[in-house]
Structures are given as C-alpha cells and as structure tokens.
Amino acid sequence: HVQLVESGGGGSVQAGGSQRLSCVVTDDANEFEWIGWFRPDDKGERVGVAVIDRDGRTGYLDSVKDRFTISRDTAKNTLYLQMNSLKLEDTAMYYCAASIIILQPASRLRRRSYNHWGQGTQVTVS
C-alpha cells in the first residue's frame, strides 16, 4: 500500500520568506502519472497548487506562479515544493497527492483526479 509522507511544514515563516516542503512516496513514484501539492481554498475544497508529471510537465495555481516551484527527485521518490515570497494567504495545510491516470490539462489541478493522499503538513505565514 503506497504512502505519501509530507514534511517541511510546521512553525511559522514571515511573509516574504521561503519554505520547502517534501513528500516521500513509499513506492516507485514513477508509477504515478501526476503528483503534486494541494491545499484547501476559501470554501475548504482542496485545489491543486502545483503538480508535475513523470515527464516533468508542470501545472500551477495562478496565485502561486512565479513564487512556487515543484520538482521531483525520482531516485529518492521524493517530491518538493519550494515556496518563495510567501504571503499570508498561503497559510494552509498542504497535501501531497498522486494520480495513476493520464490527465488532461483541465483536470490536473482538480482534487478528484488524484486517488492517493498524504496526511498533510501545515504551512503558517505570519
């Protein structure tokens, strides 16, 4: 049973600062077509923040473009999210998620496209 284990959150970071999240996949991450980071929106629904496929194609939420960068280390089965220029509105629980399905662009940031989830790591910007 695959597990996604997030880390790197906790504590508090000042607005304008940086933080890096990690997600270790306890299986071969290349088995997943898409893997990424999600957080709740204003309505409490998880939305994609940044996602990446096995070929390195990425997708970002508009509000984090040019501030966040997603990357993966296939040798370590680890996914990263480098967050720069953090804003108060970036405060949220961040979840790592993975999909075994080849996704069309319109589906890549949607929660229902992903069927494996981590427990989340809290990011607090103050």
mmCIF file of C-alpha atoms in Angstrom:
data_model
loop_
_atom_site.group_PDB
_atom_site.id
_atom_site.type_symbol
_atom_site.label_atom_id
_atom_site.label_comp_id
_atom_site.label_asym_id
_atom_site.label_seq_id
_atom_site.Cartn_x
_atom_site.Cartn_y
_atom_site.Cartn_z
ATOM 1 C CA HIS A 1 0.000 0.000 0.000
ATOM 2 C CA VAL A 2 1.629 3.224 -1.154
ATOM 3 C CA GLN A 3 2.044 6.042 1.318
ATOM 4 C CA LEU A 4 2.790 9.704 0.745
ATOM 5 C CA VAL A 5 4.563 11.324 3.695
ATOM 6 C CA GLU A 6 4.882 15.085 3.802
ATOM 7 C CA SER A 7 7.364 17.132 5.800
ATOM 8 C CA GLY A 8 8.820 20.609 5.914
ATOM 9 C CA GLY A 9 5.895 22.471 7.369
ATOM 10 C CA GLY A 10 5.326 23.395 11.000
ATOM 11 C CA GLY A 11 6.319 26.510 12.849
ATOM 12 C CA SER A 12 5.794 29.872 11.243
ATOM 13 C CA VAL A 13 7.509 31.766 8.465
ATOM 14 C CA GLN A 14 7.381 35.506 7.943
ATOM 15 C CA ALA A 15 5.617 36.957 4.968
ATOM 16 C CA GLY A 16 8.101 37.312 2.158
ATOM 17 C CA GLY A 17 10.096 34.343 3.389
ATOM 18 C CA SER A 18 10.646 30.891 1.952
ATOM 19 C CA GLN A 19 9.890 27.317 2.910
ATOM 20 C CA ARG A 20 10.391 23.965 1.226
ATOM 21 C CA LEU A 21 8.042 21.043 1.538
ATOM 22 C CA SER A 22 8.964 17.438 0.840
ATOM 23 C CA CYS A 23 6.837 14.403 0.083
ATOM 24 C CA VAL A 24 8.320 10.922 0.163
ATOM 25 C CA VAL A 25 6.479 8.259 -1.803
ATOM 26 C CA THR A 26 6.934 4.823 -0.249
ATOM 27 C CA ASP A 27 6.674 3.175 -3.630
ATOM 28 C CA ASP A 28 8.007 3.844 -7.094
ATOM 29 C CA ALA A 29 6.872 7.395 -7.744
ATOM 30 C CA ASN A 30 7.211 6.756 -11.478
ATOM 31 C CA GLU A 31 4.145 4.536 -11.249
ATOM 32 C CA PHE A 32 2.161 7.740 -10.945
ATOM 33 C CA GLU A 33 1.363 9.872 -13.939
ATOM 34 C CA TRP A 34 0.878 13.051 -11.938
ATOM 35 C CA ILE A 35 1.927 14.002 -8.439
ATOM 36 C CA GLY A 36 1.578 17.309 -6.691
ATOM 37 C CA TRP A 37 0.560 19.591 -3.852
ATOM 38 C CA PHE A 38 -2.907 20.654 -2.844
ATOM 39 C CA ARG A 39 -4.364 22.986 -0.252
ATOM 40 C CA PRO A 40 -7.902 23.994 0.751
ATOM 41 C CA ASP A 41 -9.419 27.005 -0.976
ATOM 42 C CA ASP A 42 -11.697 29.592 0.646
ATOM 43 C CA LYS A 43 -14.554 27.093 0.557
ATOM 44 C CA GLY A 44 -12.496 24.352 2.160
ATOM 45 C CA GLU A 45 -12.155 22.360 -1.036
ATOM 46 C CA ARG A 46 -8.699 21.065 -1.872
ATOM 47 C CA VAL A 47 -7.297 22.584 -5.027
ATOM 48 C CA GLY A 48 -4.080 21.908 -6.844
ATOM 49 C CA VAL A 49 -1.253 24.316 -6.044
ATOM 50 C CA ALA A 50 1.473 22.701 -8.138
ATOM 51 C CA VAL A 51 1.602 19.391 -9.965
ATOM 52 C CA ILE A 52 4.168 17.570 -12.087
ATOM 53 C CA ASP A 53 4.042 14.546 -14.342
ATOM 54 C CA ARG A 54 6.600 11.833 -14.956
ATOM 55 C CA ASP A 55 7.949 13.754 -17.950
ATOM 56 C CA GLY A 56 8.442 16.925 -15.946
ATOM 57 C CA ARG A 57 5.465 18.858 -17.227
ATOM 58 C CA THR A 58 4.084 21.134 -14.542
ATOM 59 C CA GLY A 59 0.921 22.974 -13.658
ATOM 60 C CA TYR A 60 0.439 25.758 -11.149
ATOM 61 C CA LEU A 61 -2.363 27.606 -9.452
ATOM 62 C CA ASP A 62 -2.355 31.135 -10.856
ATOM 63 C CA SER A 63 -1.819 32.730 -7.460
ATOM 64 C CA VAL A 64 1.470 30.863 -6.882
ATOM 65 C CA LYS A 65 3.002 31.123 -10.334
ATOM 66 C CA ASP A 66 6.453 32.711 -10.258
ATOM 67 C CA ARG A 67 6.639 32.125 -6.480
ATOM 68 C CA PHE A 68 6.373 28.353 -6.073
ATOM 69 C CA THR A 69 8.387 25.684 -7.856
ATOM 70 C CA ILE A 70 7.603 21.995 -7.899
ATOM 71 C CA SER A 71 10.271 19.390 -8.548
ATOM 72 C CA ARG A 72 10.857 15.700 -8.103
ATOM 73 C CA ASP A 73 13.841 13.505 -7.378
ATOM 74 C CA THR A 74 12.987 10.182 -8.957
ATOM 75 C CA ALA A 75 15.978 8.414 -7.398
ATOM 76 C CA LYS A 76 14.702 9.341 -3.942
ATOM 77 C CA ASN A 77 10.984 9.003 -4.776
ATOM 78 C CA THR A 78 10.597 12.476 -3.347
ATOM 79 C CA LEU A 79 8.554 15.465 -4.414
ATOM 80 C CA TYR A 80 9.419 19.013 -3.401
ATOM 81 C CA LEU A 81 7.643 22.332 -3.291
ATOM 82 C CA GLN A 82 9.876 25.370 -2.993
ATOM 83 C CA MET A 83 7.786 28.295 -1.817
ATOM 84 C CA ASN A 84 9.229 31.798 -2.088
ATOM 85 C CA SER A 85 7.774 35.229 -1.406
ATOM 86 C CA LEU A 86 5.219 33.660 0.892
ATOM 87 C CA LYS A 87 2.029 35.575 1.581
ATOM 88 C CA LEU A 88 -0.422 35.415 4.452
ATOM 89 C CA GLU A 89 -2.947 33.788 2.141
ATOM 90 C CA ASP A 90 -0.567 30.874 1.563
ATOM 91 C CA THR A 91 -1.271 29.723 5.123
ATOM 92 C CA ALA A 92 -2.892 26.297 4.837
ATOM 93 C CA MET A 93 -2.494 22.586 5.273
ATOM 94 C CA TYR A 94 -0.606 21.299 2.242
ATOM 95 C CA TYR A 95 -1.293 17.805 0.989
ATOM 96 C CA CYS A 96 0.749 15.643 -1.304
ATOM 97 C CA ALA A 97 -1.326 13.710 -3.826
ATOM 98 C CA ALA A 98 -0.705 11.307 -6.697
ATOM 99 C CA SER A 99 -2.659 10.084 -9.696
ATOM 100 C CA ILE A 100 -2.220 6.935 -11.765
ATOM 101 C CA ILE A 101 -4.286 8.472 -14.554
ATOM 102 C CA ILE A 102 -3.038 10.425 -17.535
ATOM 103 C CA LEU A 103 -4.699 13.793 -17.002
ATOM 104 C CA GLN A 104 -5.871 16.389 -19.461
ATOM 105 C CA PRO A 105 -4.824 19.965 -18.658
ATOM 106 C CA ALA A 106 -8.244 20.891 -17.302
ATOM 107 C CA SER A 107 -8.093 18.065 -14.743
ATOM 108 C CA ARG A 108 -4.567 18.353 -13.454
ATOM 109 C CA LEU A 109 -5.344 20.669 -10.544
ATOM 110 C CA ARG A 110 -8.617 19.026 -9.563
ATOM 111 C CA ARG A 111 -8.841 17.006 -6.383
ATOM 112 C CA ARG A 112 -10.986 14.252 -7.890
ATOM 113 C CA SER A 113 -8.226 13.417 -10.368
ATOM 114 C CA TYR A 114 -5.986 12.162 -7.562
ATOM 115 C CA ASN A 115 -6.515 8.937 -5.652
ATOM 116 C CA HIS A 116 -3.565 8.766 -3.272
ATOM 117 C CA TRP A 117 -3.141 11.324 -0.496
ATOM 118 C CA GLY A 118 -0.780 12.155 2.313
ATOM 119 C CA GLN A 119 -1.803 13.373 5.765
ATOM 120 C CA GLY A 120 -0.707 16.954 5.159
ATOM 121 C CA THR A 121 1.796 19.401 6.592
ATOM 122 C CA GLN A 122 0.868 22.808 7.979
ATOM 123 C CA VAL A 123 2.297 25.985 6.472
ATOM 124 C CA THR A 124 1.781 29.141 8.521
ATOM 125 C CA VAL A 125 2.785 32.556 7.222
ATOM 126 C CA SER A 126 2.706 35.441 9.681
#
